[in-house]
Amino acid sequence: MALHDYELLEPILFRALAPRDIKPLARDLLDQFGDLSVMLSAAYARLLEVTGIGQAVIAEFRLIEAVALNSGQRPARLRQTTAEFHPPRRWIPDAKK
C-alpha cells in the first residue's frame, strides 16, 4: 500500500522541527512544489523562501533524497533480497524457539 506524499512528509518535518503542528507547513510545501520528489530535490535557495523551512529541514530532505537515489541504483536482485529479508528468530528478543 503506497502512502500519500503528505503522509511521508509529516514525519520528515516532525524530525527536523521543534514539536508543533506541522500539517499546515506540509500542506504549504506540497502546494508550492507539487509533489514530494520535486520538493526533495528543490534548490536550497528555493526551499529557504518557504516560511518555516530552515537548514534542519533541508538537511532531512537531502538525506532522504540521497537514500532514495542510492536505493534506486542497487541491482534489482539485491533490492528483492533485502526486501524479503527476515531476521532469524534468535535475533528477536522474547522469541519462542
mmCIF file of the C-alpha atoms, coordinates in Angstrom:
data_MODEL
# 
_entry.id   MODEL 
# 
loop_
_atom_site.group_PDB 
_atom_site.id 
_atom_site.type_symbol 
_atom_site.label_atom_id 
_atom_site.label_alt_id 
_atom_site.label_comp_id 
_atom_site.label_asym_id 
_atom_site.label_entity_id 
_atom_site.label_seq_id 
_atom_site.pdbx_PDB_ins_code 
_atom_site.Cartn_x 
_atom_site.Cartn_y 
_atom_site.Cartn_z 
_atom_site.occupancy 
_atom_site.B_iso_or_equiv 
_atom_site.pdbx_formal_charge 
_atom_site.auth_seq_id 
_atom_site.auth_comp_id 
_atom_site.auth_asym_id 
_atom_site.auth_atom_id 
_atom_site.pdbx_PDB_model_num 
ATOM 1  C CA . MET A 1 1  ? 0.000  0.000   0.000  1.00 0.00 ? 1  MET A CA 1 
ATOM 2  C CA . ALA A 1 2  ? 1.543  3.292   -1.092 1.00 0.00 ? 2  ALA A CA 1 
ATOM 3  C CA . LEU A 1 3  ? 1.428  6.298   1.206  1.00 0.00 ? 3  LEU A CA 1 
ATOM 4  C CA . HIS A 1 4  ? 0.364  9.758   0.130  1.00 0.00 ? 4  HIS A CA 1 
ATOM 5  C CA . ASP A 1 5  ? 3.053  12.437  -0.111 1.00 0.00 ? 5  ASP A CA 1 
ATOM 6  C CA . TYR A 1 6  ? 1.706  14.284  2.927  1.00 0.00 ? 6  TYR A CA 1 
ATOM 7  C CA . GLU A 1 7  ? 1.868  11.052  4.977  1.00 0.00 ? 7  GLU A CA 1 
ATOM 8  C CA . LEU A 1 8  ? 5.560  10.756  4.139  1.00 0.00 ? 8  LEU A CA 1 
ATOM 9  C CA . LEU A 1 9  ? 6.313  14.461  4.547  1.00 0.00 ? 9  LEU A CA 1 
ATOM 10 C CA . GLU A 1 10 ? 4.861  14.927  8.019  1.00 0.00 ? 10 GLU A CA 1 
ATOM 11 C CA . PRO A 1 11 ? 7.289  12.592  9.851  1.00 0.00 ? 11 PRO A CA 1 
ATOM 12 C CA . ILE A 1 12 ? 10.202 14.141  7.935  1.00 0.00 ? 12 ILE A CA 1 
ATOM 13 C CA . LEU A 1 13 ? 9.196  17.605  9.128  1.00 0.00 ? 13 LEU A CA 1 
ATOM 14 C CA . PHE A 1 14 ? 8.495  16.329  12.631 1.00 0.00 ? 14 PHE A CA 1 
ATOM 15 C CA . ARG A 1 15 ? 12.072 15.015  12.921 1.00 0.00 ? 15 ARG A CA 1 
ATOM 16 C CA . ALA A 1 16 ? 13.568 18.336  11.844 1.00 0.00 ? 16 ALA A CA 1 
ATOM 17 C CA . LEU A 1 17 ? 11.351 20.839  13.658 1.00 0.00 ? 17 LEU A CA 1 
ATOM 18 C CA . ALA A 1 18 ? 10.517 21.607  17.264 1.00 0.00 ? 18 ALA A CA 1 
ATOM 19 C CA . PRO A 1 19 ? 7.274  19.955  18.363 1.00 0.00 ? 19 PRO A CA 1 
ATOM 20 C CA . ARG A 1 20 ? 4.369  21.845  16.794 1.00 0.00 ? 20 ARG A CA 1 
ATOM 21 C CA . ASP A 1 21 ? 1.556  21.364  14.326 1.00 0.00 ? 21 ASP A CA 1 
ATOM 22 C CA . ILE A 1 22 ? 3.364  20.627  11.061 1.00 0.00 ? 22 ILE A CA 1 
ATOM 23 C CA . LYS A 1 23 ? 0.335  19.879  8.888  1.00 0.00 ? 23 LYS A CA 1 
ATOM 24 C CA . PRO A 1 24 ? -0.045 23.485  7.647  1.00 0.00 ? 24 PRO A CA 1 
ATOM 25 C CA . LEU A 1 25 ? 3.633  23.571  6.641  1.00 0.00 ? 25 LEU A CA 1 
ATOM 26 C CA . ALA A 1 26 ? 3.372  20.180  4.937  1.00 0.00 ? 26 ALA A CA 1 
ATOM 27 C CA . ARG A 1 27 ? 0.295  21.348  3.044  1.00 0.00 ? 27 ARG A CA 1 
ATOM 28 C CA . ASP A 1 28 ? 2.028  24.604  2.037  1.00 0.00 ? 28 ASP A CA 1 
ATOM 29 C CA . LEU A 1 29 ? 5.123  22.751  0.785  1.00 0.00 ? 29 LEU A CA 1 
ATOM 30 C CA . LEU A 1 30 ? 3.100  20.332  -1.298 1.00 0.00 ? 30 LEU A CA 1 
ATOM 31 C CA . ASP A 1 31 ? 1.004  23.182  -2.709 1.00 0.00 ? 31 ASP A CA 1 
ATOM 32 C CA . GLN A 1 32 ? 4.144  25.064  -3.733 1.00 0.00 ? 32 GLN A CA 1 
ATOM 33 C CA . PHE A 1 33 ? 6.208  22.164  -5.092 1.00 0.00 ? 33 PHE A CA 1 
ATOM 34 C CA . GLY A 1 34 ? 3.518  19.807  -6.354 1.00 0.00 ? 34 GLY A CA 1 
ATOM 35 C CA . ASP A 1 35 ? 4.895  16.545  -5.030 1.00 0.00 ? 35 ASP A CA 1 
ATOM 36 C CA . LEU A 1 36 ? 7.439  15.085  -2.648 1.00 0.00 ? 36 LEU A CA 1 
ATOM 37 C CA . SER A 1 37 ? 10.096 14.181  -5.224 1.00 0.00 ? 37 SER A CA 1 
ATOM 38 C CA . VAL A 1 38 ? 10.176 17.721  -6.653 1.00 0.00 ? 38 VAL A CA 1 
ATOM 39 C CA . MET A 1 39 ? 10.352 19.180  -3.159 1.00 0.00 ? 39 MET A CA 1 
ATOM 40 C CA . LEU A 1 40 ? 13.164 16.884  -2.002 1.00 0.00 ? 40 LEU A CA 1 
ATOM 41 C CA . SER A 1 41 ? 15.307 17.879  -4.980 1.00 0.00 ? 41 SER A CA 1 
ATOM 42 C CA . ALA A 1 42 ? 14.437 21.598  -4.956 1.00 0.00 ? 42 ALA A CA 1 
ATOM 43 C CA . ALA A 1 43 ? 17.239 24.160  -4.852 1.00 0.00 ? 43 ALA A CA 1 
ATOM 44 C CA . TYR A 1 44 ? 18.429 25.210  -1.416 1.00 0.00 ? 44 TYR A CA 1 
ATOM 45 C CA . ALA A 1 45 ? 17.573 28.892  -2.034 1.00 0.00 ? 45 ALA A CA 1 
ATOM 46 C CA . ARG A 1 46 ? 14.084 27.986  -3.243 1.00 0.00 ? 46 ARG A CA 1 
ATOM 47 C CA . LEU A 1 47 ? 13.395 25.929  -0.110 1.00 0.00 ? 47 LEU A CA 1 
ATOM 48 C CA . LEU A 1 48 ? 14.562 28.774  2.131  1.00 0.00 ? 48 LEU A CA 1 
ATOM 49 C CA . GLU A 1 49 ? 11.909 31.009  0.549  1.00 0.00 ? 49 GLU A CA 1 
ATOM 50 C CA . VAL A 1 50 ? 9.245  28.928  2.305  1.00 0.00 ? 50 VAL A CA 1 
ATOM 51 C CA . THR A 1 51 ? 8.320  30.279  5.732  1.00 0.00 ? 51 THR A CA 1 
ATOM 52 C CA . GLY A 1 52 ? 9.128  27.672  8.366  1.00 0.00 ? 52 GLY A CA 1 
ATOM 53 C CA . ILE A 1 53 ? 11.868 25.918  6.400  1.00 0.00 ? 53 ILE A CA 1 
ATOM 54 C CA . GLY A 1 54 ? 15.428 26.153  7.629  1.00 0.00 ? 54 GLY A CA 1 
ATOM 55 C CA . GLN A 1 55 ? 18.667 24.257  7.417  1.00 0.00 ? 55 GLN A CA 1 
ATOM 56 C CA . ALA A 1 56 ? 17.457 21.370  9.602  1.00 0.00 ? 56 ALA A CA 1 
ATOM 57 C CA . VAL A 1 57 ? 14.546 20.604  7.262  1.00 0.00 ? 57 VAL A CA 1 
ATOM 58 C CA . ILE A 1 58 ? 16.722 20.963  4.174  1.00 0.00 ? 58 ILE A CA 1 
ATOM 59 C CA . ALA A 1 59 ? 19.282 18.575  5.698  1.00 0.00 ? 59 ALA A CA 1 
ATOM 60 C CA . GLU A 1 60 ? 16.494 15.996  6.212  1.00 0.00 ? 60 GLU A CA 1 
ATOM 61 C CA . PHE A 1 61 ? 15.367 16.476  2.615  1.00 0.00 ? 61 PHE A CA 1 
ATOM 62 C CA . ARG A 1 62 ? 18.908 15.991  1.298  1.00 0.00 ? 62 ARG A CA 1 
ATOM 63 C CA . LEU A 1 63 ? 19.408 12.846  3.378  1.00 0.00 ? 63 LEU A CA 1 
ATOM 64 C CA . ILE A 1 64 ? 16.170 11.293  2.162  1.00 0.00 ? 64 ILE A CA 1 
ATOM 65 C CA . GLU A 1 65 ? 16.895 12.287  -1.429 1.00 0.00 ? 65 GLU A CA 1 
ATOM 66 C CA . ALA A 1 66 ? 20.345 10.641  -1.197 1.00 0.00 ? 66 ALA A CA 1 
ATOM 67 C CA . VAL A 1 67 ? 18.883 7.434   0.250  1.00 0.00 ? 67 VAL A CA 1 
ATOM 68 C CA . ALA A 1 68 ? 16.229 7.316   -2.479 1.00 0.00 ? 68 ALA A CA 1 
ATOM 69 C CA . LEU A 1 69 ? 18.805 7.848   -5.220 1.00 0.00 ? 69 LEU A CA 1 
ATOM 70 C CA . ASN A 1 70 ? 21.140 5.278   -3.707 1.00 0.00 ? 70 ASN A CA 1 
ATOM 71 C CA . SER A 1 71 ? 18.347 2.716   -3.323 1.00 0.00 ? 71 SER A CA 1 
ATOM 72 C CA . GLY A 1 72 ? 17.389 3.135   -6.960 1.00 0.00 ? 72 GLY A CA 1 
ATOM 73 C CA . GLN A 1 73 ? 20.931 2.321   -8.072 1.00 0.00 ? 73 GLN A CA 1 
ATOM 74 C CA . ARG A 1 74 ? 21.120 -1.092  -6.411 1.00 0.00 ? 74 ARG A CA 1 
ATOM 75 C CA . PRO A 1 75 ? 20.624 -4.058  -8.729 1.00 0.00 ? 75 PRO A CA 1 
ATOM 76 C CA . ALA A 1 76 ? 17.069 -5.421  -8.741 1.00 0.00 ? 76 ALA A CA 1 
ATOM 77 C CA . ARG A 1 77 ? 18.313 -8.755  -7.378 1.00 0.00 ? 77 ARG A CA 1 
ATOM 78 C CA . LEU A 1 78 ? 19.745 -7.046  -4.292 1.00 0.00 ? 78 LEU A CA 1 
ATOM 79 C CA . ARG A 1 79 ? 16.609 -4.935  -3.756 1.00 0.00 ? 79 ARG A CA 1 
ATOM 80 C CA . GLN A 1 80 ? 14.482 -8.074  -3.853 1.00 0.00 ? 80 GLN A CA 1 
ATOM 81 C CA . THR A 1 81 ? 16.784 -9.909  -1.449 1.00 0.00 ? 81 THR A CA 1 
ATOM 82 C CA . THR A 1 82 ? 16.822 -7.109  1.135  1.00 0.00 ? 82 THR A CA 1 
ATOM 83 C CA . ALA A 1 83 ? 13.078 -6.528  0.809  1.00 0.00 ? 83 ALA A CA 1 
ATOM 84 C CA . GLU A 1 84 ? 12.409 -10.176 1.621  1.00 0.00 ? 84 GLU A CA 1 
ATOM 85 C CA . PHE A 1 85 ? 14.926 -10.344 4.478  1.00 0.00 ? 85 PHE A CA 1 
ATOM 86 C CA . HIS A 1 86 ? 13.567 -11.695 7.732  1.00 0.00 ? 86 HIS A CA 1 
ATOM 87 C CA . PRO A 1 87 ? 15.985 -11.944 10.665 1.00 0.00 ? 87 PRO A CA 1 
ATOM 88 C CA . PRO A 1 88 ? 16.391 -15.327 12.322 1.00 0.00 ? 88 PRO A CA 1 
ATOM 89 C CA . ARG A 1 89 ? 14.143 -15.718 15.340 1.00 0.00 ? 89 ARG A CA 1 
ATOM 90 C CA . ARG A 1 90 ? 17.163 -15.867 17.647 1.00 0.00 ? 90 ARG A CA 1 
ATOM 91 C CA . TRP A 1 91 ? 17.765 -12.152 16.892 1.00 0.00 ? 91 TRP A CA 1 
ATOM 92 C CA . ILE A 1 92 ? 14.342 -11.208 18.203 1.00 0.00 ? 92 ILE A CA 1 
ATOM 93 C CA . PRO A 1 93 ? 14.091 -10.796 21.994 1.00 0.00 ? 93 PRO A CA 1 
ATOM 94 C CA . ASP A 1 94 ? 11.472 -12.942 23.671 1.00 0.00 ? 94 ASP A CA 1 
ATOM 95 C CA . ALA A 1 95 ? 11.061 -15.060 20.555 1.00 0.00 ? 95 ALA A CA 1 
ATOM 96 C CA . LYS A 1 96 ? 9.892  -18.582 21.208 1.00 0.00 ? 96 LYS A CA 1 
ATOM 97 C CA . LYS A 1 97 ? 12.259 -21.175 19.859 1.00 0.00 ? 97 LYS A CA 1 
# 
